[in-house]
CSV table of C-alpha atoms in Angstrom, one decimal:
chain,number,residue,atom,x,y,z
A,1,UNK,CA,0.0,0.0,0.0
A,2,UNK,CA,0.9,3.1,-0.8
A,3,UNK,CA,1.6,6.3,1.4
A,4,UNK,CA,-2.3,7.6,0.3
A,5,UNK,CA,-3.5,4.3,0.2
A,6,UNK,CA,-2.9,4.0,4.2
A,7,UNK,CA,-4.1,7.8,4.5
A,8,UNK,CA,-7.3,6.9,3.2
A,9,UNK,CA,-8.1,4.0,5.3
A,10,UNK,CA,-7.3,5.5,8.3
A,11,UNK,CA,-9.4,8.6,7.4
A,12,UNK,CA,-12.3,6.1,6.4
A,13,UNK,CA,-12.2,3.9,9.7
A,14,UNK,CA,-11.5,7.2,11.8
A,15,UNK,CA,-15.2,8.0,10.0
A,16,UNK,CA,-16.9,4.6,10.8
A,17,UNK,CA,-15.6,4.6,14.5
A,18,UNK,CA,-17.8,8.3,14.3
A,19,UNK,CA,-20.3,7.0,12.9
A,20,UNK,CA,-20.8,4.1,15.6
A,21,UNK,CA,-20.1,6.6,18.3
A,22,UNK,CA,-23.3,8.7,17.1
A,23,UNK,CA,-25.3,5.9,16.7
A,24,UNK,CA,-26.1,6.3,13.0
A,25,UNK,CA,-25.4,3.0,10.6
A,26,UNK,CA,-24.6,4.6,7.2
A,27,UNK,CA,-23.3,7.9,6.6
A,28,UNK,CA,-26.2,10.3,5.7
A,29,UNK,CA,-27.1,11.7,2.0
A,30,UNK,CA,-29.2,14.1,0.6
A,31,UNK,CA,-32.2,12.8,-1.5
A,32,UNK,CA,-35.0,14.4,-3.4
A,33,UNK,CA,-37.8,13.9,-0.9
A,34,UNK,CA,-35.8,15.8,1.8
A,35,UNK,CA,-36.0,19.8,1.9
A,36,UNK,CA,-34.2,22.1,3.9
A,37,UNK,CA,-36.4,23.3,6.1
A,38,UNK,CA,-37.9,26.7,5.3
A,39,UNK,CA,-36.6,30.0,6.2
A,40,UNK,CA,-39.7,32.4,8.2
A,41,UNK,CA,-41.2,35.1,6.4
A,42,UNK,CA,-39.9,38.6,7.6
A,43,UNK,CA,-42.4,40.4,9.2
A,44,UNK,CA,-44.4,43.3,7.8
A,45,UNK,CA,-43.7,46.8,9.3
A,46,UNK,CA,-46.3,47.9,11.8
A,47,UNK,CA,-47.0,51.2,10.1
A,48,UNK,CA,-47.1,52.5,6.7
A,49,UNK,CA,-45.0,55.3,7.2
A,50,UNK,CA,-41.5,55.1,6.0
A,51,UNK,CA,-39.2,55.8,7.9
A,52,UNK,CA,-37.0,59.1,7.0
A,53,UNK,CA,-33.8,57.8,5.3
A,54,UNK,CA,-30.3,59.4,5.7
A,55,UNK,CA,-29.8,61.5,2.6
A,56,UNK,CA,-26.3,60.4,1.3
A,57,UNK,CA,-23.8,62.8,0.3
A,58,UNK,CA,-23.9,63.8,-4.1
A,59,UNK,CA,-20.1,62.7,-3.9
A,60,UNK,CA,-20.9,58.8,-2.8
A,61,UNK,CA,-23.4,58.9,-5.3
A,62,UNK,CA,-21.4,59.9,-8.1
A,63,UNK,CA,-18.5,57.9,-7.2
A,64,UNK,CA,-17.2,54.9,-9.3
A,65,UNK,CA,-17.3,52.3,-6.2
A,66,UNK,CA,-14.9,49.6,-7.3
A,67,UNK,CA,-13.0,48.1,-4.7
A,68,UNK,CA,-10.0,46.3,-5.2
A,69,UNK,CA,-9.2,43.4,-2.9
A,70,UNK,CA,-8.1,45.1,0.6
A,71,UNK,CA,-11.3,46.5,0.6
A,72,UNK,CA,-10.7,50.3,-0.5
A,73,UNK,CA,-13.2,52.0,-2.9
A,74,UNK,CA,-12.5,53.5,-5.9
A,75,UNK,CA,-12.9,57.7,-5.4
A,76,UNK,CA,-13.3,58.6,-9.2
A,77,UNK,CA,-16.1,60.0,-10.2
A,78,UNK,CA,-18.8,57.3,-12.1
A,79,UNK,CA,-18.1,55.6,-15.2
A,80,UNK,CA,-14.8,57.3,-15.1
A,81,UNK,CA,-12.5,56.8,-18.7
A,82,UNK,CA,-9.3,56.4,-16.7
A,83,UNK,CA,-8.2,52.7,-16.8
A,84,UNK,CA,-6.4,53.1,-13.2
A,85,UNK,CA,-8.4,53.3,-10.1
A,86,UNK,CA,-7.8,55.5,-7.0
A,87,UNK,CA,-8.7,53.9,-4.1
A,88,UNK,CA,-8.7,55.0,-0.8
């Protein structure tokens, strides 16, 4: 047996012995009947009024938004021709 060979089978009787020791027989797989259960329905405001929202600024409107993988935003302005970014 190889190196992976032993691997495996001591992965797949480290799952058995798990499987004894929570009582179940065979490992447990998804079928068509079963359905996640469902998620509850939000609950509908108690009054019709809306509620005053915070007016954002014109410059995070008009701003191109792109964020690069730190998690800075791109401050050019929207749709912007410039092929660089500037994020800060």
């Amino acid at each position: 047996m190889s190196k992976m060979d032993n691997l495996r089978a001591m992965r797949e009787a480290k799952y058995a012995a798990a499987q004894r020791a929570a009582g179940t027989a065979k490992p447990a797989t998804r079928s068509a009947a079963s359905k996640p259960p469902a998620a509850p329905k939000a609950k509908a405001p108690a009054s019709k009024k809306t509620a005053p929202s915070a007016t954002p600024s014109a410059t995070t409107d008009e701003l191109c938004g792109h964020r690069n993988m730190s998690g800075r935003t791109c401050t050019r302005e929207k749709g912007h021709a410039a092929k660089s970014h500037r994020y800060s």
